[in-house]
mmCIF file of C-alpha atoms in Angstrom:
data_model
loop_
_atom_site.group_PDB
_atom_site.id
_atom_site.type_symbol
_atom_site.label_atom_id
_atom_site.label_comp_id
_atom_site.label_asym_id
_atom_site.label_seq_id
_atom_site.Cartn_x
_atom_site.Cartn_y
_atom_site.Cartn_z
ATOM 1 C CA UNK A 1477 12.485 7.983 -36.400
ATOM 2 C CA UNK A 1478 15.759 5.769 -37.252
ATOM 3 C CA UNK A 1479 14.713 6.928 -41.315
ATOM 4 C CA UNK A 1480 14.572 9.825 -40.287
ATOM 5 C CA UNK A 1481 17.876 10.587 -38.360
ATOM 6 C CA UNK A 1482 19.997 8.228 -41.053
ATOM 7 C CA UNK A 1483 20.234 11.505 -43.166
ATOM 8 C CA UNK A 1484 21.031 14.337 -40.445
ATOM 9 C CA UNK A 1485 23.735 11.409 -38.811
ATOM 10 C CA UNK A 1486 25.664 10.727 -42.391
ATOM 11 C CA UNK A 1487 25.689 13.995 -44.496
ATOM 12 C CA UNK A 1488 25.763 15.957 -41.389
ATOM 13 C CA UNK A 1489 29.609 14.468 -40.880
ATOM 14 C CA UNK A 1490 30.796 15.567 -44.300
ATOM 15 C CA UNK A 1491 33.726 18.332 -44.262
ATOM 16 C CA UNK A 1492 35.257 19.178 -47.138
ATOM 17 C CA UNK A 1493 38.401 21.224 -47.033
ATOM 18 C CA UNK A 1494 36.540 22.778 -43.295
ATOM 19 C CA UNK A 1495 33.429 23.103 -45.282
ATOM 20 C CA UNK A 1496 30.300 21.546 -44.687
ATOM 21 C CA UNK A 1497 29.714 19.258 -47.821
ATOM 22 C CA UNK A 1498 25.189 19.572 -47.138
ATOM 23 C CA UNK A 1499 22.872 21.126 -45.196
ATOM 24 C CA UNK A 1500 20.232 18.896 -44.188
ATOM 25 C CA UNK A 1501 16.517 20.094 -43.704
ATOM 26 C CA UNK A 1502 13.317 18.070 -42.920
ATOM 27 C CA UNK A 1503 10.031 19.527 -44.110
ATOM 28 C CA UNK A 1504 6.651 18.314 -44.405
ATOM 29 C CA UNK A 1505 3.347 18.986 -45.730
ATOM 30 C CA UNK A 1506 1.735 20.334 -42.862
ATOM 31 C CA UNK A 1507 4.110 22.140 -40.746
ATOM 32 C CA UNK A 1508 4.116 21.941 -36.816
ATOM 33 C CA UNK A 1509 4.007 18.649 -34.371
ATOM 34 C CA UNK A 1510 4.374 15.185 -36.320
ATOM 35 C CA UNK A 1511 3.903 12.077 -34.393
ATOM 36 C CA UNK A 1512 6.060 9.181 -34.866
ATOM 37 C CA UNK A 1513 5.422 5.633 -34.881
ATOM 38 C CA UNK A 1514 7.254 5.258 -31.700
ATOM 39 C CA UNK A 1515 4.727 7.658 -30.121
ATOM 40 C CA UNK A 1516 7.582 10.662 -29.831
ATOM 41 C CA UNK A 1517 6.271 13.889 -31.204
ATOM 42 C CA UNK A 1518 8.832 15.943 -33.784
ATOM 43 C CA UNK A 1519 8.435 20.192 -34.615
ATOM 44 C CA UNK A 1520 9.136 20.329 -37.995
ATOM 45 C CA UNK A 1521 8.901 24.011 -38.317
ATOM 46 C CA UNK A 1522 9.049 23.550 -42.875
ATOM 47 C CA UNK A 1523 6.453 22.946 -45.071
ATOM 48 C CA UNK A 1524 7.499 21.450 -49.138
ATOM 49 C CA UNK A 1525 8.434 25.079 -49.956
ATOM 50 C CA UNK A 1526 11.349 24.062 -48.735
ATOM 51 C CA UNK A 1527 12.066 21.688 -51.883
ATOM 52 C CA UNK A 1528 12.911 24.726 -54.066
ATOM 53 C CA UNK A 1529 16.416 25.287 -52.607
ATOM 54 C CA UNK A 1530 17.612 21.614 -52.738
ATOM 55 C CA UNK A 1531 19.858 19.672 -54.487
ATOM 56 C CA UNK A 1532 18.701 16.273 -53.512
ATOM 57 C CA UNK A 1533 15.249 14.927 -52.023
ATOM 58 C CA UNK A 1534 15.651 12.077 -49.833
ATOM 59 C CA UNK A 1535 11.942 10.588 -48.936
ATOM 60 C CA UNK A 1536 12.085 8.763 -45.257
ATOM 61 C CA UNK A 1537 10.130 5.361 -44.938
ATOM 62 C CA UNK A 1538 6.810 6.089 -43.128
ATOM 63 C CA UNK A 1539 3.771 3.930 -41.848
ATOM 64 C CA UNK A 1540 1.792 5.516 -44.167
ATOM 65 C CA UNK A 1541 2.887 3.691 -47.388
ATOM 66 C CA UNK A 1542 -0.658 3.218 -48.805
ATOM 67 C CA UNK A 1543 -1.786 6.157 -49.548
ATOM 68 C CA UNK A 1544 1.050 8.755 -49.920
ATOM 69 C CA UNK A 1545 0.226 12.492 -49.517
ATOM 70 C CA UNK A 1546 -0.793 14.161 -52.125
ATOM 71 C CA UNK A 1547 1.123 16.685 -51.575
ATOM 72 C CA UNK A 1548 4.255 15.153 -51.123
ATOM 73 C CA UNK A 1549 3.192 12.916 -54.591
ATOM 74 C CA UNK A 1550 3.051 16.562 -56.644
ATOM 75 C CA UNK A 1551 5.718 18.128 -54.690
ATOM 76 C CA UNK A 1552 8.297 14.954 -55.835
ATOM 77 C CA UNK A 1553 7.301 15.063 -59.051
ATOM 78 C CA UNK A 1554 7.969 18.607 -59.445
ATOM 79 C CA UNK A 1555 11.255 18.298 -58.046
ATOM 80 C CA UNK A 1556 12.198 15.867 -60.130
ATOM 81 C CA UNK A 1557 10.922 17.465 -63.272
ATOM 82 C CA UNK A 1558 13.998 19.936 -62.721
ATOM 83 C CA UNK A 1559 16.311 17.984 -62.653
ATOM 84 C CA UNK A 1560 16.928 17.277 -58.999
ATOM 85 C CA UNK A 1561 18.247 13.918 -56.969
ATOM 86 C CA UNK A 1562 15.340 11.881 -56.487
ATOM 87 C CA UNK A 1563 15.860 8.942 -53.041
ATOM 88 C CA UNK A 1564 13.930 6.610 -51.008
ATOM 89 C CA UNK A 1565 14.746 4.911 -47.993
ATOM 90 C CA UNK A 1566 12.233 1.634 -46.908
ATOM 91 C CA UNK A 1567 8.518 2.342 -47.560
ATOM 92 C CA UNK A 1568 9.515 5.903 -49.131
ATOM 93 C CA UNK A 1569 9.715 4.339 -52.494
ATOM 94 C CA UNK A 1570 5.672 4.188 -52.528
ATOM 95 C CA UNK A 1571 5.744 8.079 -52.739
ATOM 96 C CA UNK A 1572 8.005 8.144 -55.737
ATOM 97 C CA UNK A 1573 6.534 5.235 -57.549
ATOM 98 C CA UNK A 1574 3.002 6.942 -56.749
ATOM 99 C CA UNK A 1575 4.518 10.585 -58.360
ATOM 100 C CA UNK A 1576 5.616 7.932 -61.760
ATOM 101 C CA UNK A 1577 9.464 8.529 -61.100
ATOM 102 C CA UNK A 1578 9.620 4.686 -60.829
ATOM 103 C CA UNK A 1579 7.705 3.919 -64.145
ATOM 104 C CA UNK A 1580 9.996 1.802 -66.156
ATOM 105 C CA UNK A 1581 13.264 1.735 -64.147
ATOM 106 C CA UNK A 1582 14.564 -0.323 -61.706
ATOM 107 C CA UNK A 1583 13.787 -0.103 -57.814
ATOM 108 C CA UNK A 1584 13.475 -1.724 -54.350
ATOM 109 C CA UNK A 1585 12.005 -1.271 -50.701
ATOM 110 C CA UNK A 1586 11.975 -3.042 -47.819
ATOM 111 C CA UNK A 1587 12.093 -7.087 -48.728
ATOM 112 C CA UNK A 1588 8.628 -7.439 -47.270
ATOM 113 C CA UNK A 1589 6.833 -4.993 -48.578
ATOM 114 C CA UNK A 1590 8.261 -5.474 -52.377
ATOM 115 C CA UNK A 1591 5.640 -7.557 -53.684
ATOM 116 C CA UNK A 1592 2.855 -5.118 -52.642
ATOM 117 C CA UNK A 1593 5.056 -2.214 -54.742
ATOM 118 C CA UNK A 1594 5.329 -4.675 -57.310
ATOM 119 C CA UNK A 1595 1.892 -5.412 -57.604
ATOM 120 C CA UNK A 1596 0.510 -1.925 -56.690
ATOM 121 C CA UNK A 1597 3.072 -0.310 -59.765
ATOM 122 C CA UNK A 1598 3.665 -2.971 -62.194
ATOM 123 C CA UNK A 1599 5.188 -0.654 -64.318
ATOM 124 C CA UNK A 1600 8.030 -0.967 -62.236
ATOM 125 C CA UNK A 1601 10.996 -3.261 -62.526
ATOM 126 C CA UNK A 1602 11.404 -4.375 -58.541
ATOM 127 C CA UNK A 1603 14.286 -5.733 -57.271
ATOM 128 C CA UNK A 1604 13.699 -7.678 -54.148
ATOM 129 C CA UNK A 1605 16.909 -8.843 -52.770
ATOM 130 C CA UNK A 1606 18.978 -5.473 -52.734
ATOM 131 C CA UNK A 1607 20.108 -2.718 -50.554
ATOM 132 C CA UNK A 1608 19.627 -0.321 -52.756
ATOM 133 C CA UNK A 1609 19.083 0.782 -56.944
ATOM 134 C CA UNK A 1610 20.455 3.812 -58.572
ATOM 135 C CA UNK A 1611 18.098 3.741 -62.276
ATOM 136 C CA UNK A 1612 19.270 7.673 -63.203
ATOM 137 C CA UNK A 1613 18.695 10.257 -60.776
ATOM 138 C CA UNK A 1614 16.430 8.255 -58.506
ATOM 139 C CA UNK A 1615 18.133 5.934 -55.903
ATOM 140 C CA UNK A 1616 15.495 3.835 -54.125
ATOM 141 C CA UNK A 1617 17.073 1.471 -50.327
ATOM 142 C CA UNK A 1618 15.477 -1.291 -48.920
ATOM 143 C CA UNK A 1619 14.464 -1.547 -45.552
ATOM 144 C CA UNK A 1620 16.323 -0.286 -42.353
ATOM 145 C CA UNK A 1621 19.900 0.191 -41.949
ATOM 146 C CA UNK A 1622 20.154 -0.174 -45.846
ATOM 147 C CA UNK A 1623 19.797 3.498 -45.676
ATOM 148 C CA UNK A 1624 22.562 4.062 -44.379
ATOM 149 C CA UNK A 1625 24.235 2.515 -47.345
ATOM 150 C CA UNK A 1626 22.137 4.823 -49.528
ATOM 151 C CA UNK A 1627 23.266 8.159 -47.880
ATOM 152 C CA UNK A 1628 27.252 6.223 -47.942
ATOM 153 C CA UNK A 1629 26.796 5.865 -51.406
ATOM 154 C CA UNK A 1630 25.219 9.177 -52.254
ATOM 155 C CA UNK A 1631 28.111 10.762 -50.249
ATOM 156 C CA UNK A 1632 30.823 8.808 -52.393
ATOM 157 C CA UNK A 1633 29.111 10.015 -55.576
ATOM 158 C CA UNK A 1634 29.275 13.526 -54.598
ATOM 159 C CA UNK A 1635 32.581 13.775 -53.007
ATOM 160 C CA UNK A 1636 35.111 10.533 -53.728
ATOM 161 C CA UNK A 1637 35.454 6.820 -51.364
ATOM 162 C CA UNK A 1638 37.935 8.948 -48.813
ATOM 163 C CA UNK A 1639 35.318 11.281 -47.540
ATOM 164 C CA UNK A 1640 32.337 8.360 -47.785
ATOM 165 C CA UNK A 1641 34.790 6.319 -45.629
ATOM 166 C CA UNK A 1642 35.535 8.659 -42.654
ATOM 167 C CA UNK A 1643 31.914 9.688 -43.039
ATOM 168 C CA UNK A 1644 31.858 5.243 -41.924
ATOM 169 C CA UNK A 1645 34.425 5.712 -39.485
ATOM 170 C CA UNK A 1646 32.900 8.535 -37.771
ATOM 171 C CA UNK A 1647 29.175 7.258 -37.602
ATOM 172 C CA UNK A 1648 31.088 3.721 -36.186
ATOM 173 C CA UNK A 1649 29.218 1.745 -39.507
ATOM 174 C CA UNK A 1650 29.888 -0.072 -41.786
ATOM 175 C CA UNK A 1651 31.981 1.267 -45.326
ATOM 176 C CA UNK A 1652 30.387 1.899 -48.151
ATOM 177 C CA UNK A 1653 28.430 -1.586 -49.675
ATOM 178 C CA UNK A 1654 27.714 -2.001 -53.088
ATOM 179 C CA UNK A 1655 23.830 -1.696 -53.960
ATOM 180 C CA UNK A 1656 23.795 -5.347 -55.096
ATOM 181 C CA UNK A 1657 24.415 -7.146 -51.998
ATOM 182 C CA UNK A 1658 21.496 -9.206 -50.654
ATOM 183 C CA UNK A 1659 19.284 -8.019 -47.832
ATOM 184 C CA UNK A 1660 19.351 -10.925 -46.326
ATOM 185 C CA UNK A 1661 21.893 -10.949 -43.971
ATOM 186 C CA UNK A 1662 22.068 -11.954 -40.151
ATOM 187 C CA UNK A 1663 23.798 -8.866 -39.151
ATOM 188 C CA UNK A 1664 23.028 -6.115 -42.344
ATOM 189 C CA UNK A 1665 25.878 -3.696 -40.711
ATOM 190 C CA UNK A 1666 28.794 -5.878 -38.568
ATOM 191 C CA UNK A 1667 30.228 -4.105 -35.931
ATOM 192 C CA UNK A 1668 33.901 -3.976 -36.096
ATOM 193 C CA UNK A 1669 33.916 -6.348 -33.081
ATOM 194 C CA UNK A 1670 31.646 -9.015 -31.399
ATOM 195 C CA UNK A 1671 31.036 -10.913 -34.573
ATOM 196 C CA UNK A 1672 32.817 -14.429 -35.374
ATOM 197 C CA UNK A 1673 35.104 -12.990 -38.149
ATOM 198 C CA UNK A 1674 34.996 -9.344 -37.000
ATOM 199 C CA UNK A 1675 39.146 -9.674 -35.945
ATOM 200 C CA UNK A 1676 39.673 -11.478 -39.358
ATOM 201 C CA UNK A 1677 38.370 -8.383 -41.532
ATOM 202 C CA UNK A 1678 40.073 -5.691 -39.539
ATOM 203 C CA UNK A 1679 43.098 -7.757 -39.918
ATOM 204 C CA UNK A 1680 42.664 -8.012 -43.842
ATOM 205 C CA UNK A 1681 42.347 -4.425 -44.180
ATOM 206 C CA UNK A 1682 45.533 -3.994 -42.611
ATOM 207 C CA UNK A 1683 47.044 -6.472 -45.370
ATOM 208 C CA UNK A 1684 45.476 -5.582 -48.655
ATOM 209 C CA UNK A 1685 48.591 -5.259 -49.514
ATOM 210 C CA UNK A 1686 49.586 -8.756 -49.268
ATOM 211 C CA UNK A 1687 47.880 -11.985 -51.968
ATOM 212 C CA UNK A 1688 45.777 -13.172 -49.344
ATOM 213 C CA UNK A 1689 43.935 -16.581 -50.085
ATOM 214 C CA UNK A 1690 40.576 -18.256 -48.124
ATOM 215 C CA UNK A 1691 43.068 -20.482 -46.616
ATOM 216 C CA UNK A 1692 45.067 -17.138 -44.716
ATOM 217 C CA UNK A 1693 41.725 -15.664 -43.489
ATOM 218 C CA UNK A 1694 40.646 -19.172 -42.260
ATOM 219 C CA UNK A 1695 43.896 -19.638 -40.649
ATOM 220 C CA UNK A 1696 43.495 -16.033 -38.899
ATOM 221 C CA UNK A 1697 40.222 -16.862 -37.534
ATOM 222 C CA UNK A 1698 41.158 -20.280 -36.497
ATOM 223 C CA UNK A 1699 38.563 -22.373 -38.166
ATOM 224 C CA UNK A 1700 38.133 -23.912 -41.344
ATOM 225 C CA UNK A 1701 38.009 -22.742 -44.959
ATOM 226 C CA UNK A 1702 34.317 -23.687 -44.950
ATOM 227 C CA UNK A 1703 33.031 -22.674 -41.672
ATOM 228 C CA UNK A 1704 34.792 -19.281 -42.855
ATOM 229 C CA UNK A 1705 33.051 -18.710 -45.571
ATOM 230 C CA UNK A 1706 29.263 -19.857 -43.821
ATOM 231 C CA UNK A 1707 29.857 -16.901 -40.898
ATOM 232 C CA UNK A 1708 31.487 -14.423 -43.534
ATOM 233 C CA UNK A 1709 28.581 -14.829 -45.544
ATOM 234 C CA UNK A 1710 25.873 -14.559 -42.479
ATOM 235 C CA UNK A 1711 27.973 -11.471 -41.562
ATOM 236 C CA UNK A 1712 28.427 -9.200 -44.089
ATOM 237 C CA UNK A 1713 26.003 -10.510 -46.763
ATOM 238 C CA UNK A 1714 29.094 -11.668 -49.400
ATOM 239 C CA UNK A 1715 31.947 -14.359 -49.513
ATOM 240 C CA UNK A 1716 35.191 -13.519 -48.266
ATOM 241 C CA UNK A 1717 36.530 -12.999 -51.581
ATOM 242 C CA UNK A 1718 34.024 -10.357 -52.596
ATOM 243 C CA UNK A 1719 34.137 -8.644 -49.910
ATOM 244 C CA UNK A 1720 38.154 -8.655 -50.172
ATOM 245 C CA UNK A 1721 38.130 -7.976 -53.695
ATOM 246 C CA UNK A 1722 35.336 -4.641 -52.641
ATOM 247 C CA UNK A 1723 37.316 -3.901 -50.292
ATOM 248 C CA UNK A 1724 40.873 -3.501 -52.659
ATOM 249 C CA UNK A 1725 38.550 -1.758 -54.749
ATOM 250 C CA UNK A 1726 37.298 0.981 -52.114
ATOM 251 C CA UNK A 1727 41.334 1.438 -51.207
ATOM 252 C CA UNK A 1728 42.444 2.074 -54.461
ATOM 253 C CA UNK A 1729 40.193 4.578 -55.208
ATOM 254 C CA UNK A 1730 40.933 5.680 -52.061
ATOM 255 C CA UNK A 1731 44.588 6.377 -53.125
ATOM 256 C CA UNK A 1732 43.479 7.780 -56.453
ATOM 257 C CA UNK A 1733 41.547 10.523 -54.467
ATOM 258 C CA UNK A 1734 44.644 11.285 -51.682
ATOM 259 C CA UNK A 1735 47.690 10.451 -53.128
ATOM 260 C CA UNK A 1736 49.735 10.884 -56.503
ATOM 261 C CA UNK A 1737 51.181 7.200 -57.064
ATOM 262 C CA UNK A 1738 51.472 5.775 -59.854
ATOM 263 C CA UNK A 1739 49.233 3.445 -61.202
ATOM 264 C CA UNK A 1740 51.532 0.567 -60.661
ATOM 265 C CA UNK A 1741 51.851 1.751 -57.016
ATOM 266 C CA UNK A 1742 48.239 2.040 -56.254
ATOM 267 C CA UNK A 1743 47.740 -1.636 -57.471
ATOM 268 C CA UNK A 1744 50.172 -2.869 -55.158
ATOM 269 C CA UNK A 1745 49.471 -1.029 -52.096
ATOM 270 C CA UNK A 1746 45.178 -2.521 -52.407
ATOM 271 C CA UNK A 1747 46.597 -5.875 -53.288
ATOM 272 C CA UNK A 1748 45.089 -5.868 -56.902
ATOM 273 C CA UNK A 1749 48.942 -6.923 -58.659
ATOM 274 C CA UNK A 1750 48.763 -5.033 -61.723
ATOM 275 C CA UNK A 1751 47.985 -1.338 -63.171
ATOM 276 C CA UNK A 1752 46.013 -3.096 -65.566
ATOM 277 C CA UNK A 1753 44.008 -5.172 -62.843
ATOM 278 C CA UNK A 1754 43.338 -1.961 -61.264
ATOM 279 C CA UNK A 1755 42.255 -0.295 -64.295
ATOM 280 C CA UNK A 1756 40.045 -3.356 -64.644
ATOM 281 C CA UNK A 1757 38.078 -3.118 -61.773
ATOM 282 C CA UNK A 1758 38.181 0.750 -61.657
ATOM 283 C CA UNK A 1759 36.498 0.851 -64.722
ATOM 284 C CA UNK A 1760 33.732 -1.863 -63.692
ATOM 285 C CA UNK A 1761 32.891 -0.237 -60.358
ATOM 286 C CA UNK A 1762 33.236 3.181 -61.670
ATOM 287 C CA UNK A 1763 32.692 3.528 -65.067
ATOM 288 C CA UNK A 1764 35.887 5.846 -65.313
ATOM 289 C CA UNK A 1765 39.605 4.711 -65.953
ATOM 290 C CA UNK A 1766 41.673 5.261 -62.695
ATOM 291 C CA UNK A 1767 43.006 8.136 -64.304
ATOM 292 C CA UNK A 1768 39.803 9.535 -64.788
ATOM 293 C CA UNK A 1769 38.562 8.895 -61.227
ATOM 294 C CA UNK A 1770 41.701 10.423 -59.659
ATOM 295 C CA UNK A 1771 40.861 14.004 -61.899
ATOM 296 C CA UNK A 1772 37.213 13.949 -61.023
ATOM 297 C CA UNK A 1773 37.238 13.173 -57.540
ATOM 298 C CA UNK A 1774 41.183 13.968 -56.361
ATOM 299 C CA UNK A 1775 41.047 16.307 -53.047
ATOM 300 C CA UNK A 1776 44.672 17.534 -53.520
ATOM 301 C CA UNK A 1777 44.056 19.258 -57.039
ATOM 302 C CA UNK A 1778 42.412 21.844 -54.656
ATOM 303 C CA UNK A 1779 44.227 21.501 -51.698
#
């Protein structure tokens, strides 16, 4: 069920200039009543016909990972053999590595179930300790909440970091993660409050602006430099400087998309000092100079 609804909650929230940015539909191979593991009963009135009109296929994580439906298996395939978006969230990745759209690229699922999809598909390259893999058109998510960070990152592919971040603020989660963080993590998505350092991010984000050191978080949180970065990492899965420097990173780009500063400005205003920091790290996350990221993905070119 929570696979299921991580879709219809995140890309259901997109609005782009009033617009809906997806339509969302669930379909199945045998249309009519589905029951769930949790012993609720769905009506999914679609069959895979439904397939032909999309633009992405997302597969939800299911208890029946063994021995995916046939159906499903050809109708994946076929989707992907035009061209279309090809994702997985948890178990879902057995379907596509089952239909060969994982054959030689890189992949995860669920931490502990990713040495039975290694050793059931050894052609694939499985990455264990992930949230989630883009290898070309096919993005595969671990376990859990992890999609969430899938659909995030999907969303800030299609449409920019501003829309993928209200998208966060709206559905009260987390912003957008990078795929390479670990699963492993005591709380995968932190609230914004009732966890140890919870104050101490919301109060860097509201100086990114400022060259803030291990020593001014640990002084805003009250404990040491060391018992800092322990909880920080238990928390949110990174160190307090990655997850500052991710976090300059997903501002500037958020600028690049809203605003028309100059480059010098931009690099200030996330805290990353120079224009040619910022076109740095721009180009590492992004692949695209911060020019180039502000003409692809700029809302006010047509505002």
């Amino acid at each position: 069920m929570f696979n299921l609804a991580i879709p219809e909650m995140l890309f259901e929230k997109v609005e782009i200039d009033g617009v809906p940015g997806y339509e969302v539909v669930v379909c199945t191979p045998e249309p009519g009543p589905i029951t769930t593991t949790g012993g609720l009963t769905l009506e999914v009135p679609l069959g895979l016909e439904a397939l032909r009109g999309a633009d992405t296929v997302l597969i939800a994580g299911t208890g029946h990972r063994y021995l995916p439906d046939p159906r499903t298996v050809d109708a994946v395939r076929e989707a992907a053999t035009q061209g279309l978006r090809i994702a997985s969230i948890c178990s879902g990745a057995f379907v596509l590595a089952e239909a060969g759209l994982l054959d030689g690229r890189s992949a995860t699922t669920y931490w502990q179930l990713t040495q039975e999809l290694r050793l059931r598909y050894p052609a694939l390259d499985v990455q264990g300790d992930v949230l989630y893999v883009q290898d070309g058109q096919v993005m595969t998510s671990s376990g859990y909440a992890a999609g969430i960070d899938l659909c995030l990152h999907m969303i800030r592919t299609d449409y920019g970091a501003a829309a993928a971040n209200t998208v966060a603020r709206l559905a009260l989660v987390a912003p957008v993660r990078p795929g390479g963080q670990t699963q492993f993590t005591q709380t995968p998505l932190p609230p914004e409050r009732g966890t140890a350092c919870a104050d101490t991010r919301g109060w860097a984000m509201r100086h990114l602006d400022e060259p803030l050191t291990l020593t001014d978080l640990a002084r805003h949180a009250g404990i040491s430099v060391r018992t800092l970065t322990r909880r920080f990492h238990a928390e949110s899965g990174m160190s307090p400087l990655q997850w500052l420097l991710h976090q300059r990173i997903e501002r500037a780009k958020e600028l690049l998309e809203t605003t028309t500063l100059p480059m010098d400005r931009v690099a200030r205003a996330c805290g990353l000092g120079t224009a040619d920091s910022l076109r740095q790290h721009v180009v590492r996350r992004t692949g695209l100079t911060p020019s180039g990221y502000r003409a692809q993905f700029s809302r006010l070119a047509t505002a």
